[in-house]
Short mmCIF file of C-alpha atoms in Angstrom, two decimals:
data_model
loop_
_atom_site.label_atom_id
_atom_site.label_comp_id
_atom_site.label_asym_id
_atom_site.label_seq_id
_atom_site.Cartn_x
_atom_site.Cartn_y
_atom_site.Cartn_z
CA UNK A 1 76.52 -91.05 19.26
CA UNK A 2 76.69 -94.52 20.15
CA UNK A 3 73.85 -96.73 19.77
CA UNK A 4 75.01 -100.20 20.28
CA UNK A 5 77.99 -102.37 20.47
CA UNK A 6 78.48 -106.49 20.39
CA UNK A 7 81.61 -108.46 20.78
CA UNK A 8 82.63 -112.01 21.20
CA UNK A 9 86.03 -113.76 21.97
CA UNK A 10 87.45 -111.23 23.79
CA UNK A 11 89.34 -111.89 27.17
CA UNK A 12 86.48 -113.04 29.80
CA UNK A 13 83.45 -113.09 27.28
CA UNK A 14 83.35 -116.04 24.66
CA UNK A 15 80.04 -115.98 23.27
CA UNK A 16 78.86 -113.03 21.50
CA UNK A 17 77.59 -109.91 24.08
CA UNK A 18 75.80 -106.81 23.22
CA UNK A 19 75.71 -103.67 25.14
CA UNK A 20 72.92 -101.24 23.85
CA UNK A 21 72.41 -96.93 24.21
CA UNK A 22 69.29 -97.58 22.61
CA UNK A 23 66.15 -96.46 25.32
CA UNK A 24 63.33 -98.83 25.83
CA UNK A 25 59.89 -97.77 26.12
CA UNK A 26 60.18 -96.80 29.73
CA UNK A 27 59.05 -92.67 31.49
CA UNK A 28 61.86 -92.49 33.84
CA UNK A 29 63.85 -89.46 33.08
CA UNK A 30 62.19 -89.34 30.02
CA UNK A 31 63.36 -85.38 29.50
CA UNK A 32 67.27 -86.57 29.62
CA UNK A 33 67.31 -88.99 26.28
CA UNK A 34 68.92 -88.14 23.10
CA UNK A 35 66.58 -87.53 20.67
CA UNK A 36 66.65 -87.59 17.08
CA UNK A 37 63.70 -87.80 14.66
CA UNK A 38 62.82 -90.75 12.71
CA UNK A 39 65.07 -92.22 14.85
CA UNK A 40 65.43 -94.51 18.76
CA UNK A 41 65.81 -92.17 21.85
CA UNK A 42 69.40 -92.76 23.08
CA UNK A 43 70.70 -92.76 26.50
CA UNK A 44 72.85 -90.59 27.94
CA UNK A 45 74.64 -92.68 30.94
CA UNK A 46 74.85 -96.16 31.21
CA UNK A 47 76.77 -98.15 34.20
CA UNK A 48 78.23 -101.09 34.66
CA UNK A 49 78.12 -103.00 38.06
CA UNK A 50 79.27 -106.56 39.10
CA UNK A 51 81.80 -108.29 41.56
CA UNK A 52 85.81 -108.26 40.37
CA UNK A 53 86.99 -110.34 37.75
CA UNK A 54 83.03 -110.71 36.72
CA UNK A 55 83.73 -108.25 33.41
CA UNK A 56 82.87 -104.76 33.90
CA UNK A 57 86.53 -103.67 32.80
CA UNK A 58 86.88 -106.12 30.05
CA UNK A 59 83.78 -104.77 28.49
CA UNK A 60 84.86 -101.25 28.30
CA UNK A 61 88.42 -102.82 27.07
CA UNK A 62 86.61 -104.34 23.92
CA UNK A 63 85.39 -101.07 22.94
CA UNK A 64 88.39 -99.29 23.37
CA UNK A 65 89.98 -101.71 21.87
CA UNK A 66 88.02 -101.61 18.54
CA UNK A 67 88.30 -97.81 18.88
CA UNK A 68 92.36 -97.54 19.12
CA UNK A 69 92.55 -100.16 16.47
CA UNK A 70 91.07 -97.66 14.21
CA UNK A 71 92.31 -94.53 15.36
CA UNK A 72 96.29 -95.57 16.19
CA UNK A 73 97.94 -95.98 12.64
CA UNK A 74 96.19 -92.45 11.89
CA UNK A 75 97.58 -91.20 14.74
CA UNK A 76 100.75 -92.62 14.56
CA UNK A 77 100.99 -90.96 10.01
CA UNK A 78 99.70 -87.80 11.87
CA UNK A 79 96.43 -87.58 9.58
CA UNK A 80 94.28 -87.34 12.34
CA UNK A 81 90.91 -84.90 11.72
CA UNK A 82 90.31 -84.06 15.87
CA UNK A 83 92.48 -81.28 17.71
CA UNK A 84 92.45 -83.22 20.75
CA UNK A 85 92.31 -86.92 21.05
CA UNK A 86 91.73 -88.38 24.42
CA UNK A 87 92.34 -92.44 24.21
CA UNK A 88 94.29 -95.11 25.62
CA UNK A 89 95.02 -98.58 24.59
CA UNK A 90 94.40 -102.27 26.08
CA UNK A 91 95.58 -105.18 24.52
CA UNK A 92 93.23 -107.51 23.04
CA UNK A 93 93.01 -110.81 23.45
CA UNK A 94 90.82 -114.18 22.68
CA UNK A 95 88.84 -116.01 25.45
CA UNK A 96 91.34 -118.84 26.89
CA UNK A 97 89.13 -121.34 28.45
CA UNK A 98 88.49 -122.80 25.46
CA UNK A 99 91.20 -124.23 22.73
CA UNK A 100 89.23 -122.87 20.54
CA UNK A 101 88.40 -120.01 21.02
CA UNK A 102 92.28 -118.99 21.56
CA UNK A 103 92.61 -119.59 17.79
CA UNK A 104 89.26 -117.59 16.58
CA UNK A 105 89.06 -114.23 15.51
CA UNK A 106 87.81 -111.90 17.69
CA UNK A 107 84.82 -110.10 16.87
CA UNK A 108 83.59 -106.51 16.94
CA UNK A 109 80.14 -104.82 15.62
CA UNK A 110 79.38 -101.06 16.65
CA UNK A 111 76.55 -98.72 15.52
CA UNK A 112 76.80 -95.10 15.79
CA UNK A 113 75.57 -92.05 14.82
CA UNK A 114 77.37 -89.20 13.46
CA UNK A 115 75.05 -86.41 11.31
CA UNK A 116 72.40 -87.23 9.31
CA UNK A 117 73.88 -90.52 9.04
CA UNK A 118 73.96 -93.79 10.96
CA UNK A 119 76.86 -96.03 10.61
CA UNK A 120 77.55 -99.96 10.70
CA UNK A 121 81.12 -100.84 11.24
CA UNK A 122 82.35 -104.48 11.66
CA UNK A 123 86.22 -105.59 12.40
CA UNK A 124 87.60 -109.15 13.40
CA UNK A 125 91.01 -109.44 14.20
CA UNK A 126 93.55 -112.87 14.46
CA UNK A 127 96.56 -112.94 16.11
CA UNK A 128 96.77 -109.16 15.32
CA UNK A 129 95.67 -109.46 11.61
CA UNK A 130 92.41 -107.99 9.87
CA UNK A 131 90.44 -111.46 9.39
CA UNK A 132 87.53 -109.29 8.59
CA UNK A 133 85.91 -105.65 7.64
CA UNK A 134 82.72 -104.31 6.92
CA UNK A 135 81.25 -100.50 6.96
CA UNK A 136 77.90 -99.86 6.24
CA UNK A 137 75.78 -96.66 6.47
CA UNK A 138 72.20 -95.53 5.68
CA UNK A 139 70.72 -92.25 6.18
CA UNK A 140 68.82 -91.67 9.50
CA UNK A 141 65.26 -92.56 8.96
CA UNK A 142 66.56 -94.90 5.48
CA UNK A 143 65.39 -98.38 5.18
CA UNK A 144 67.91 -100.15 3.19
CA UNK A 145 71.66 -99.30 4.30
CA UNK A 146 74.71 -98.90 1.63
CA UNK A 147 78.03 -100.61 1.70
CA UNK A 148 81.01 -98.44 1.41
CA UNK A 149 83.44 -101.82 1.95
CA UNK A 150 83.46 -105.13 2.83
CA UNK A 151 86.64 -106.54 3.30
CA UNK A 152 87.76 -110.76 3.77
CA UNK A 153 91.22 -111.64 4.56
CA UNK A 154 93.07 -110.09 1.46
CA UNK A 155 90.04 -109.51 -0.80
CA UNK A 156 88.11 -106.59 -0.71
CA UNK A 157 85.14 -105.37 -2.16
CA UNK A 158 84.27 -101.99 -2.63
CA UNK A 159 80.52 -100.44 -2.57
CA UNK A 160 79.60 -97.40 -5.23
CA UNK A 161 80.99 -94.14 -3.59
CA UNK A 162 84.44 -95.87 -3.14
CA UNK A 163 84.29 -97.32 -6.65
CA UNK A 164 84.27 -93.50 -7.64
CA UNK A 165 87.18 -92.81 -5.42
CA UNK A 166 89.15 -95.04 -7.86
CA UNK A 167 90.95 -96.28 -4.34
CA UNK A 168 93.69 -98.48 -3.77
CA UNK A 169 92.71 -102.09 -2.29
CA UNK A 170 96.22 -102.95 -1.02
CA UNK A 171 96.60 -102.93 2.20
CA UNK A 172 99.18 -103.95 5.64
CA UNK A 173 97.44 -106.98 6.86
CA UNK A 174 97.93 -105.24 10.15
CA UNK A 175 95.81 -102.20 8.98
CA UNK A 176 92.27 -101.91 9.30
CA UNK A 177 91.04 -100.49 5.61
CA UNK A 178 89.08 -98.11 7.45
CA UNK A 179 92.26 -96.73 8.60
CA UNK A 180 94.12 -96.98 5.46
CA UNK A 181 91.18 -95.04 3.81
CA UNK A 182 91.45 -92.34 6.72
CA UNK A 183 95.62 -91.78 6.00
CA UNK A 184 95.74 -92.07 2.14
CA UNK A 185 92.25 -90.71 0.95
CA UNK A 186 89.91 -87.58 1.83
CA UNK A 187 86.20 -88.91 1.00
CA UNK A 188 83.67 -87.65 2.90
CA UNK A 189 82.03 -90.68 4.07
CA UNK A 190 85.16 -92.05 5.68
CA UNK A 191 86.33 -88.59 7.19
CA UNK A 192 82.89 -88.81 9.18
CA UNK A 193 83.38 -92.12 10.25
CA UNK A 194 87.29 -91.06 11.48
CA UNK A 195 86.74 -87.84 13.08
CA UNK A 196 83.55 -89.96 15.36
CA UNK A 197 86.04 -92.72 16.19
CA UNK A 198 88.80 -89.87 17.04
CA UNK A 199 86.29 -88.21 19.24
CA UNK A 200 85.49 -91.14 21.48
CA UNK A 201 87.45 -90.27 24.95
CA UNK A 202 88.60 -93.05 26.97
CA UNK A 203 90.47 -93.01 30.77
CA UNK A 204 91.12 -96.05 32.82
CA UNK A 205 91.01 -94.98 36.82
CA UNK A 206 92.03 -98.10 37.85
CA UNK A 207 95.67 -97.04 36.54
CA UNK A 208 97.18 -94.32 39.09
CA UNK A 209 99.28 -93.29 36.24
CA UNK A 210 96.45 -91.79 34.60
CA UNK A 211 95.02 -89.47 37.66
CA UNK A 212 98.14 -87.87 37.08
CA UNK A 213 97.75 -87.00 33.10
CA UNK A 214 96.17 -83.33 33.68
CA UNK A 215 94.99 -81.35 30.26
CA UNK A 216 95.11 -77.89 31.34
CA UNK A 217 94.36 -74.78 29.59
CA UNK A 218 95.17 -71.27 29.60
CA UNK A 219 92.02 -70.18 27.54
CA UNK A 220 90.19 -67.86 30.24
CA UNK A 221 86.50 -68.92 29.21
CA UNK A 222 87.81 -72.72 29.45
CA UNK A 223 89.49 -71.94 33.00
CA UNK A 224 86.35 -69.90 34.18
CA UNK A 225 83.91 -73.24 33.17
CA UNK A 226 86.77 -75.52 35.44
CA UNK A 227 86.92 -73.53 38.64
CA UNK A 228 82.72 -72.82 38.12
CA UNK A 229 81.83 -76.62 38.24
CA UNK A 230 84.87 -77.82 41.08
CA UNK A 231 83.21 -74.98 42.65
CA UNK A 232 79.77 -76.53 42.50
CA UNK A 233 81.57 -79.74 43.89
CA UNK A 234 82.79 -78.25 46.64
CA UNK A 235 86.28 -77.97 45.64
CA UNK A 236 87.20 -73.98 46.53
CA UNK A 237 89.33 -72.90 44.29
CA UNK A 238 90.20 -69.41 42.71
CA UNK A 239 92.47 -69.89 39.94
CA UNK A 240 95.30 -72.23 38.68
CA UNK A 241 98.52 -72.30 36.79
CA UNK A 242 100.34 -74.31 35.62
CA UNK A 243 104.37 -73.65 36.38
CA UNK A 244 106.11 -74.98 32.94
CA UNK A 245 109.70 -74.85 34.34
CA UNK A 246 108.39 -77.05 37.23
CA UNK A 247 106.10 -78.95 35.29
CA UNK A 248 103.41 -78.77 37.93
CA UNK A 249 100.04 -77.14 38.06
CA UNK A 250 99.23 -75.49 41.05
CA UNK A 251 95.81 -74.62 42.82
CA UNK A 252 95.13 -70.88 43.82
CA UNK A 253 92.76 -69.87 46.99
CA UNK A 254 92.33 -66.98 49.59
CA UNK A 255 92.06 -68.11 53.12
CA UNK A 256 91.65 -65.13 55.43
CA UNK A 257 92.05 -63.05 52.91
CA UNK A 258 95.71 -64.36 51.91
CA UNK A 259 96.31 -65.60 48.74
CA UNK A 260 98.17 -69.39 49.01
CA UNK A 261 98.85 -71.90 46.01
CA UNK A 262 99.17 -75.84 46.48
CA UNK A 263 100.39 -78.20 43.80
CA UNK A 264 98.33 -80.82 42.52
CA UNK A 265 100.33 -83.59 44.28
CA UNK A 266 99.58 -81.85 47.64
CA UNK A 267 95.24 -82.23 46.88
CA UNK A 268 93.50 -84.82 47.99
CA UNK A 269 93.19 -88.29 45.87
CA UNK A 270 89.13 -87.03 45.04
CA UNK A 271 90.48 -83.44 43.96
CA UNK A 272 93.44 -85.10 41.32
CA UNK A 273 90.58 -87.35 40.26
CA UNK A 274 88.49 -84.53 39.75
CA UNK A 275 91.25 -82.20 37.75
CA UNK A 276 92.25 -85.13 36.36
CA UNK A 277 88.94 -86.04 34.75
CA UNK A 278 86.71 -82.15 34.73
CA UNK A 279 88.74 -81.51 31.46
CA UNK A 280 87.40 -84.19 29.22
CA UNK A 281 84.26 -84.24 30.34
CA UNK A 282 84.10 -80.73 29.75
CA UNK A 283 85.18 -81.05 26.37
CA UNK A 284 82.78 -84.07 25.54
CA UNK A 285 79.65 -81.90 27.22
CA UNK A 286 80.96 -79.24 24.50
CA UNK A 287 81.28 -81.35 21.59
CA UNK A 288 78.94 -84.00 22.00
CA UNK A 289 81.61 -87.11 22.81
CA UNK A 290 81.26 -90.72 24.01
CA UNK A 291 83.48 -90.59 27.48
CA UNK A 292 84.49 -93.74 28.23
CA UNK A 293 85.67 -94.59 32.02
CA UNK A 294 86.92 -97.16 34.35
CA UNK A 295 86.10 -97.17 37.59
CA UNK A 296 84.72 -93.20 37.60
CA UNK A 297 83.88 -93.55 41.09
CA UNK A 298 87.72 -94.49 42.63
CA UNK A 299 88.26 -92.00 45.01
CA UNK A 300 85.29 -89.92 44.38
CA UNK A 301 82.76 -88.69 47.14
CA UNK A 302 79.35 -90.46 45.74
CA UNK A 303 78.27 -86.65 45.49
CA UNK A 304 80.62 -85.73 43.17
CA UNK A 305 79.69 -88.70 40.83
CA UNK A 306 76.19 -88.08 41.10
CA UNK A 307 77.06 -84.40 39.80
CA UNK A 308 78.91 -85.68 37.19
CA UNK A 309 76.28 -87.97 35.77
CA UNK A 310 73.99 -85.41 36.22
CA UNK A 311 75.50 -83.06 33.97
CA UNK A 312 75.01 -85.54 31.02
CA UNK A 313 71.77 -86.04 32.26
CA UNK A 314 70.95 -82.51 32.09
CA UNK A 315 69.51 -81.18 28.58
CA UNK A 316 70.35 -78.01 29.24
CA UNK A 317 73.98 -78.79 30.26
CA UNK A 318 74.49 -81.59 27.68
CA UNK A 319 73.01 -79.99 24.64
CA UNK A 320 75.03 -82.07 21.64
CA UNK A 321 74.25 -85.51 22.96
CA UNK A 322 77.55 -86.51 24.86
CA UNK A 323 77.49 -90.21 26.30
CA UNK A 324 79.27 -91.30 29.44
CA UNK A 325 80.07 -95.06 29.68
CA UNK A 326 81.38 -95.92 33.00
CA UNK A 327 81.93 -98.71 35.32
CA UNK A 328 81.47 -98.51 39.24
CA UNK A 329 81.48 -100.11 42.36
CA UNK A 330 79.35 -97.91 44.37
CA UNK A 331 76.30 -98.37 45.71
CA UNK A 332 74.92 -95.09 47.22
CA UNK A 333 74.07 -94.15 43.05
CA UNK A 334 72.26 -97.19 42.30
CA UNK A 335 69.04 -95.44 42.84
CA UNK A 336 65.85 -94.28 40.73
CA UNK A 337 66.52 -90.77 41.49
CA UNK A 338 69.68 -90.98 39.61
CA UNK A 339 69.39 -93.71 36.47
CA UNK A 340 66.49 -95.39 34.32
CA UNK A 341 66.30 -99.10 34.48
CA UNK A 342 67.72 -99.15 31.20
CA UNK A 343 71.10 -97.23 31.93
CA UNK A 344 71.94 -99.94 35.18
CA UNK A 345 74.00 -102.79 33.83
CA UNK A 346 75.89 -105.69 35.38
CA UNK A 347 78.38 -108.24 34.38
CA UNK A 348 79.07 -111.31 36.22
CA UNK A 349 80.81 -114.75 35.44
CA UNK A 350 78.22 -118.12 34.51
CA UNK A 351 79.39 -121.29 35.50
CA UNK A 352 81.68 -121.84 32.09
CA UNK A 353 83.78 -118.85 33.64
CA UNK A 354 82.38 -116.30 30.41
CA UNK A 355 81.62 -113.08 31.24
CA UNK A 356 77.78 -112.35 30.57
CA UNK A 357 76.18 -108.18 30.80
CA UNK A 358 72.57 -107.56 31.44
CA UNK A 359 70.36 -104.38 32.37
CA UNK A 360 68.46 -103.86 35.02
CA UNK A 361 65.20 -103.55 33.09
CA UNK A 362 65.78 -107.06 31.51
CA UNK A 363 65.61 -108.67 34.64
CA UNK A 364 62.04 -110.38 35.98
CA UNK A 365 61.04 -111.69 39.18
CA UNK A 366 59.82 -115.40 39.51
CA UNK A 367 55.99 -113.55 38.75
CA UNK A 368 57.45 -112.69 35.25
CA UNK A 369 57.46 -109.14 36.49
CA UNK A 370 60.22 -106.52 35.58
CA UNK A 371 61.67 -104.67 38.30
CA UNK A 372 59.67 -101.53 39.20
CA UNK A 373 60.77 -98.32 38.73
CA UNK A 374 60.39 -97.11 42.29
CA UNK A 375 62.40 -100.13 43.93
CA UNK A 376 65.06 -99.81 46.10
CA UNK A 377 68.12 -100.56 43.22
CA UNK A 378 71.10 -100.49 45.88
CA UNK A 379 69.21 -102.89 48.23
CA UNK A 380 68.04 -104.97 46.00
CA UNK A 381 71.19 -105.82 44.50
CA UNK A 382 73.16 -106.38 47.93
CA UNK A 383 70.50 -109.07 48.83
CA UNK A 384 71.32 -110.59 45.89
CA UNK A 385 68.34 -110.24 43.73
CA UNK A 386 69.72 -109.23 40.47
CA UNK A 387 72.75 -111.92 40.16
CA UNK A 388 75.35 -110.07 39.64
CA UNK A 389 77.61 -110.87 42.97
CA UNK A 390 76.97 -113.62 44.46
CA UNK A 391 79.88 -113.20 46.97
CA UNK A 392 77.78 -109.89 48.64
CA UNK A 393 75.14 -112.02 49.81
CA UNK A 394 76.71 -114.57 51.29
CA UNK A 395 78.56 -112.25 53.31
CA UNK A 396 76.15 -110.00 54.76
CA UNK A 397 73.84 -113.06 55.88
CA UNK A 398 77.08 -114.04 57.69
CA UNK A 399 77.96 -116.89 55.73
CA UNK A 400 81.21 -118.47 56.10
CA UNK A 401 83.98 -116.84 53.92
CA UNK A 402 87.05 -115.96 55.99
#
């Protein structure tokens, strides 16, 4: 489970940004949190909101980033630990407003939890090189944390239990030592850390290409859970198959009591989106994954996103602590009947043209007062109130901007 993750130098954001699962002291939907003794409540959902080109994407792309950086040279040796990885890649790059910047490492710290266990991993990266490499861990509850490695340029240092291991410390500059640990060795400690980054599932909306990547499966328990929940959003279905000559899947109903099949490329944009997506989620609901999406709400009917968040949201439905990360540009969700304060993000430009992120519950009023609970998110945020796009404003008070 993801508790928190900080960047710097990456594409729009220059200084270093932090993006935290952990809940704050707050009731609303108290019942939905993650919850772990001896240890912070996490959040289920979090969203990001802000104006285009302001950051939302780039965010997400820094985290996938980090993730595929780990997880693509053991994919690529086939030594992965997961049946089914989910991920796709961005390219990374350094913040280019600044000279310098576009010749500094960029930087990436994540926390996470995976077992009894609660991980600290650190990466920087120049011009496609490991610059740096830390992981950490301590048990859950532990005050003082362990380090497994800690890695500078060529040098690296190794902490007891890899000491043991008697590993090799060469490594492809290239590499992260993470993932050289991952291909070459089977220890424990690393094997937990793999199989959590392997298990992170991320899908970019924004790229047409990927509405079309379907996972299907023939597993009758796995099809009955599909056609059960596009049932519950309204998609009627029966059945499907998938036609391997033709290399199409096909959708099956009764109308009138005749039976009639459509392909996929005949359903409408919010029904591909849905088969498209139902698959992963499902398996992240089922194995308690971090689902990582851009622009989740392209094409979709604001119902059907509100069902899917609700199904993290749901205890009873999301019973191994899956996360859902998303970004989204609608506004009919932005309410307090669907998120906390806490889960409601936005990212916007500041006048050095650096991306900034900031939740909803960190914002005050000119009284010093955080926003309340029961306020009216959506219309609070089109008048402009919580910074993060500017442009809205200005156009709904008629201002000039044709």
């Amino acid at each position: 489970m993801l508790c928190q993750f900080s960047f710097q130098n990456f594409k729009s954001y220059k200084e270093e940004t932090t993006f935290d699962l952990q809940a704050t002291a707050i009731s609303e939907f108290e019942e939905s949190l993650i919850k772990k003794e001896k240890c912070s409540n996490l959040l289920p959902v979090s969203v990001i909101y802000g104006p285009n080109g302001g950051g939302k994407s780039n965010l997400l792309q820094a985290l996938a980033c980090l993730i595929t950086t780990v997880v693509k040279p053991i994919h690529d040796l086939g030594n992965t630990r997961e049946d089914i990885i989910i991920q796709q890649g961005f390219s990374a790059k350094p913040f280019l407003y600044d000279a310098k910047t576009a010749e500094e490492p960029i930087e990436y710290r994540i926390f996470f939890r995976k077992g009894d266990y609660e991980y600290r991993y650190y990466l920087a990266t120049l011009k496609d090189e490991i610059f740096a490499e830390t992981l950490d861990r301590k048990t859950i509850g532990g005050k003082k944390p362990a380090q497994i490695f800690y890695r500078e340029g060529e040098v690296i240092t190794l902490g007891p239990t890899l000491i043991k291991e008697g590993v090799n410390t060469k490594v492809n500059e290239k590499m992260p030592y993470l993932s050289f640990l991952a291909i070459n060795y089977n220890i424990s400690v690393i094997a937990e850390v793999q199989e959590w980054f392997e298990s992170c599932i991320i899908r970019s909306y924004g790229n047409p290409i990927v509405e079309m990547e379907v996972m299907f499966s023939e597993d009758v328990n796995v099809k009955k859970q599909i056609v059960t929940l596009l049932n519950d959003m309204g998609i009627d279905i029966e059945d499907y198959r998938f036609d391997s000559d033709e290399k199409q899947l096909y959708l099956k109903r009764t109308i009138a009591g005749k039976p009639y099949e459509l392909s996929l490329g005949e359903e409408s944009d919010g029904t591909r989106k849905l088969i498209a997506a139902l698959p992963a989620i499902l398996i992240a609901l089922q194995k308690g994954r971090l689902v990582i999406i851009d622009e989740l709400d392209a094409k979709l009917h604001p119902k059907l996103l509100r069902y899917v968040i609700s199904l993290f949201k749901n205890p009873r439905v999301n019973k191994n602590g899956a996360q859902l990360l998303f970004t989204s540009h609608d506004m009919s969700t932005m309410k307090n009947t669907v998120f906390r304060r806490d889960e409601i993000w936005f990212a916007a430009l500041n006048e050095k043209r650096s991306s900034e992120i900031y939740s909803l519950y960190e914002i005050r009023h000119e009284d010093n007062e955080r926003v309340k609970s029961t306020a009216a998110f959506d219309k609070q945020y089109l008048e402009g109130r919580y910074g993060a796009d500017p442009y809205l404003q200005n156009m709904l008070s008629g201002g000039d901007w044709l």
